[in-house]
Coordinates of C-alpha atoms in Angstrom, one line a residue:
V1 CA 16.9 -37.5 -24.9
L2 CA 17.8 -39.4 -22.1
E3 CA 21.8 -37.8 -22.5
G4 CA 20.8 -34.3 -23.1
F5 CA 19.1 -34.6 -19.2
S6 CA 22.0 -36.4 -18.3
S7 CA 24.6 -33.6 -19.1
M8 CA 22.0 -31.1 -17.5
V9 CA 21.5 -32.6 -14.2
A10 CA 25.6 -33.4 -14.2
S11 CA 26.2 -29.6 -14.9
L12 CA 24.0 -28.9 -12.3
S13 CA 26.0 -31.5 -9.9
L14 CA 29.3 -29.6 -10.5
R15 CA 28.0 -26.0 -8.6
E16 CA 29.0 -25.5 -5.3
D17 CA 25.5 -25.2 -4.0
Y18 CA 23.9 -28.3 -5.9
S19 CA 23.1 -30.1 -2.3
R20 CA 21.3 -26.9 -1.6
L21 CA 19.1 -27.0 -4.8
K22 CA 16.8 -29.5 -2.9
V23 CA 13.4 -28.1 -4.4
L24 CA 13.4 -27.3 -8.3
V25 CA 10.3 -25.4 -10.3
V26 CA 10.2 -25.9 -13.8
T27 CA 7.9 -23.3 -15.9
S28 CA 7.5 -21.6 -19.3
T29 CA 6.1 -18.4 -21.1
V30 CA 3.4 -19.9 -22.7
P31 CA 1.8 -23.7 -23.0
G32 CA 3.2 -25.8 -25.4
E33 CA 6.8 -25.1 -24.6
G34 CA 7.4 -28.9 -23.0
K35 CA 7.7 -27.7 -19.3
S36 CA 5.5 -31.1 -18.0
F37 CA 8.0 -33.1 -20.5
V38 CA 11.2 -31.7 -19.4
S39 CA 9.5 -31.6 -15.7
S40 CA 9.1 -35.1 -15.9
C41 CA 12.6 -36.3 -17.6
L42 CA 14.3 -34.3 -15.1
A43 CA 12.7 -35.5 -12.3
A44 CA 13.6 -39.8 -13.8
T45 CA 17.1 -38.3 -14.2
F46 CA 18.0 -37.4 -11.0
A47 CA 16.0 -40.6 -9.5
A48 CA 18.3 -42.4 -12.0
R49 CA 21.4 -41.5 -10.3
G50 CA 20.1 -42.9 -7.1
E51 CA 18.2 -39.9 -5.4
K52 CA 15.0 -40.0 -4.2
V53 CA 12.8 -37.8 -5.6
C54 CA 9.0 -36.8 -5.9
L55 CA 7.5 -34.8 -9.0
L56 CA 4.6 -32.7 -8.6
D57 CA 1.8 -31.3 -11.0
C58 CA 1.2 -27.9 -9.8
D59 CA -0.4 -27.1 -13.1
L60 CA -3.7 -27.6 -11.1
R61 CA -5.9 -25.9 -14.3
K62 CA -4.3 -27.6 -17.2
P63 CA -2.6 -31.1 -15.5
T64 CA -0.8 -33.5 -17.6
Q65 CA 1.5 -35.2 -15.7
H66 CA -1.1 -37.7 -15.2
R67 CA -0.8 -38.4 -18.9
L68 CA 2.8 -38.7 -19.2
Q69 CA 3.0 -41.0 -16.5
G70 CA 0.3 -43.1 -17.4
G71 CA -2.1 -42.9 -14.3
E72 CA -5.3 -41.2 -13.2
N73 CA -5.6 -37.8 -12.1
I74 CA -7.8 -38.5 -9.1
K75 CA -6.4 -37.7 -5.9
G76 CA -3.3 -35.2 -5.4
V77 CA -2.2 -31.3 -4.4
M78 CA -5.7 -30.3 -4.7
D79 CA -6.9 -33.0 -2.2
Y80 CA -4.2 -32.0 -0.2
C81 CA -4.9 -28.3 0.0
E82 CA -8.0 -28.8 0.7
G83 CA -8.0 -30.5 3.9
R84 CA -9.7 -33.6 2.7
I85 CA -6.3 -35.7 2.3
S86 CA -3.7 -35.4 5.1
D87 CA -1.8 -38.5 5.0
L88 CA 0.8 -38.2 2.1
S89 CA 0.7 -41.7 1.2
E90 CA -3.0 -41.3 0.2
I91 CA -1.4 -39.0 -3.2
I92 CA 1.6 -40.5 -3.5
T93 CA 2.1 -42.8 -6.9
R94 CA 5.2 -44.7 -7.7
G95 CA 7.0 -44.1 -10.4
Q96 CA 8.7 -46.1 -13.1
N97 CA 11.9 -46.0 -10.9
T98 CA 11.6 -46.9 -7.2
Q99 CA 13.3 -44.0 -6.4
L100 CA 10.8 -41.6 -8.1
D101 CA 7.3 -40.9 -6.3
I102 CA 4.6 -38.5 -8.2
I103 CA 2.1 -36.7 -6.7
Y104 CA -0.5 -35.7 -9.4
A105 CA -2.6 -32.1 -9.6
G106 CA -5.8 -34.5 -8.3
G107 CA -8.5 -32.6 -10.7
T108 CA -8.3 -29.3 -12.2
T109 CA -9.8 -26.0 -10.7
R110 CA -9.5 -22.4 -11.7
D111 CA -8.7 -21.3 -8.2
A112 CA -5.2 -22.5 -8.3
S113 CA -2.9 -19.4 -7.0
R114 CA -5.1 -19.5 -3.9
M115 CA -4.4 -23.2 -3.6
L116 CA -0.9 -22.7 -4.3
A117 CA -0.3 -19.5 -1.8
S118 CA -2.3 -21.5 1.1
K119 CA -0.4 -22.8 4.2
T120 CA -1.7 -25.9 3.4
F121 CA 0.4 -26.2 -0.1
A122 CA 3.6 -24.8 2.2
K123 CA 3.2 -27.4 4.3
L124 CA 3.0 -29.8 1.8
V125 CA 6.8 -28.6 -0.1
S126 CA 7.8 -28.7 3.5
E127 CA 7.0 -32.4 4.5
L128 CA 8.1 -33.3 1.6
K129 CA 12.0 -31.9 1.5
G130 CA 12.1 -34.1 5.2
R131 CA 11.2 -37.3 2.7
Y132 CA 13.1 -36.5 -0.5
D133 CA 16.5 -35.6 -1.8
R134 CA 15.2 -33.3 -4.7
I135 CA 11.3 -32.3 -5.6
I136 CA 10.2 -30.9 -9.0
L137 CA 7.4 -28.7 -9.3
D138 CA 5.7 -28.7 -12.7
T139 CA 3.9 -25.7 -12.7
P140 CA 1.9 -23.5 -15.3
P141 CA 3.5 -20.9 -17.9
V142 CA 4.2 -17.5 -15.8
G143 CA 3.3 -15.7 -19.1
V144 CA -0.5 -16.5 -18.7
V145 CA -1.0 -17.0 -15.0
S146 CA 0.6 -15.9 -11.9
D147 CA 0.4 -19.3 -10.0
V148 CA 4.2 -20.0 -10.7
L149 CA 5.0 -16.7 -8.4
A150 CA 3.2 -18.3 -5.3
V151 CA 5.2 -21.6 -5.8
L152 CA 8.8 -19.6 -6.3
Q153 CA 8.6 -18.8 -2.6
H154 CA 9.2 -22.3 -1.7
C155 CA 11.7 -23.0 -4.2
D156 CA 15.2 -23.0 -4.2
A157 CA 16.1 -22.9 -7.9
S158 CA 14.1 -22.4 -11.3
V159 CA 14.5 -24.3 -14.5
Y160 CA 13.1 -22.3 -17.7
V161 CA 12.0 -23.9 -20.7
I162 CA 12.1 -21.7 -23.9
K163 CA 10.8 -23.6 -27.2
F164 CA 12.0 -22.8 -30.5
G165 CA 10.1 -20.6 -32.6
K166 CA 7.0 -20.4 -30.0
A167 CA 7.2 -17.1 -27.8
K168 CA 8.7 -13.8 -29.1
R169 CA 11.7 -12.4 -27.4
D170 CA 10.1 -9.4 -25.3
L171 CA 7.8 -11.7 -23.7
V172 CA 10.2 -14.2 -22.9
R173 CA 12.5 -11.4 -21.3
S174 CA 9.8 -9.8 -19.4
C175 CA 8.4 -13.5 -18.0
V176 CA 12.3 -14.5 -17.2
G177 CA 12.6 -11.3 -14.9
R178 CA 9.2 -11.8 -13.4
V179 CA 10.8 -15.5 -12.3
S180 CA 14.2 -14.0 -11.6
E181 CA 12.8 -11.6 -9.0
S182 CA 11.8 -14.3 -6.8
T183 CA 13.9 -15.7 -3.8
A184 CA 14.8 -18.7 -5.7
Q185 CA 17.7 -18.4 -8.3
C186 CA 17.8 -19.5 -11.6
A187 CA 19.2 -22.8 -12.3
G188 CA 19.4 -22.6 -16.1
A189 CA 17.2 -22.8 -19.3
V190 CA 16.4 -25.6 -21.3
L191 CA 16.0 -24.5 -25.4
N192 CA 13.7 -26.7 -26.5
A193 CA 12.8 -28.3 -30.5
L194 CA 16.4 -26.2 -31.4
P195 CA 16.8 -27.1 -35.5
F196 CA 19.5 -28.0 -36.2
D197 CA 20.6 -25.5 -38.6
G198 CA 21.0 -23.2 -35.6
G199 CA 19.0 -20.7 -34.2
S200 CA 19.7 -17.4 -35.7
R201 CA 16.3 -16.9 -36.7
Y202 CA 14.6 -17.8 -33.4
Y203 CA 13.7 -13.8 -32.7
Q204 CA 13.2 -12.5 -36.3
S205 CA 9.8 -12.6 -36.7
A206 CA 6.7 -11.7 -34.6
Y207 CA 5.1 -15.4 -33.7
Y208 CA 1.8 -14.4 -31.8
S209 CA 0.8 -11.0 -31.9
A210 CA -2.7 -11.5 -29.2
Y211 CA -1.2 -13.6 -26.3
S212 CA -3.8 -12.9 -23.6
K213 CA -6.8 -13.9 -26.2
E214 CA -5.3 -17.0 -27.3
Y215 CA -4.1 -18.0 -23.9
G216 CA -6.2 -16.2 -21.7
E217 CA -9.2 -19.1 -23.2
Y218 CA -6.2 -22.2 -22.4
Y219 CA -6.4 -21.5 -19.0

């Protein structure tokens, strides 16, 4: 796994605009495709290369990073956006690598789109850009809620996570199109859980016939 992410970051570093890809957003089509895991590993890989990295859990409806990192989802993005905390040091948690800092969601809310589209969230990203070499934003699946579209305006590039056999091709294509319409360029896609016998069967069957019902209830 680590070798795979190291190769991914190494490939990104070969791009002429690598230094300008400072803020990266990670998303997927539907829940359960591994976007939070990818966000965490990507942040850790950049940190292992000596970059100063901040990982933000922007999935304010179903935050996951606190569980992945072994922390507590008490203070974070929501507190800053709501004006309860203005000092970044109060919401930053140090990761296992001294080069990696993490900001948890700070709770859960169904008002996530408003918070992520607010001027205070824009200010948060702006302040972090002055402190870190790389900022990774873990966002909700674009096929379920539109939160990520509010975040993309502050990002330089997106990383799209696709789990083998999880979502139908038409939905993936539609969601990738929505992300591509933003000013943030696509840095690439991660095909997750690909079986060793190849991916030829990936789009030959219909996997989920009622996304809105199944995943609408999830969020």
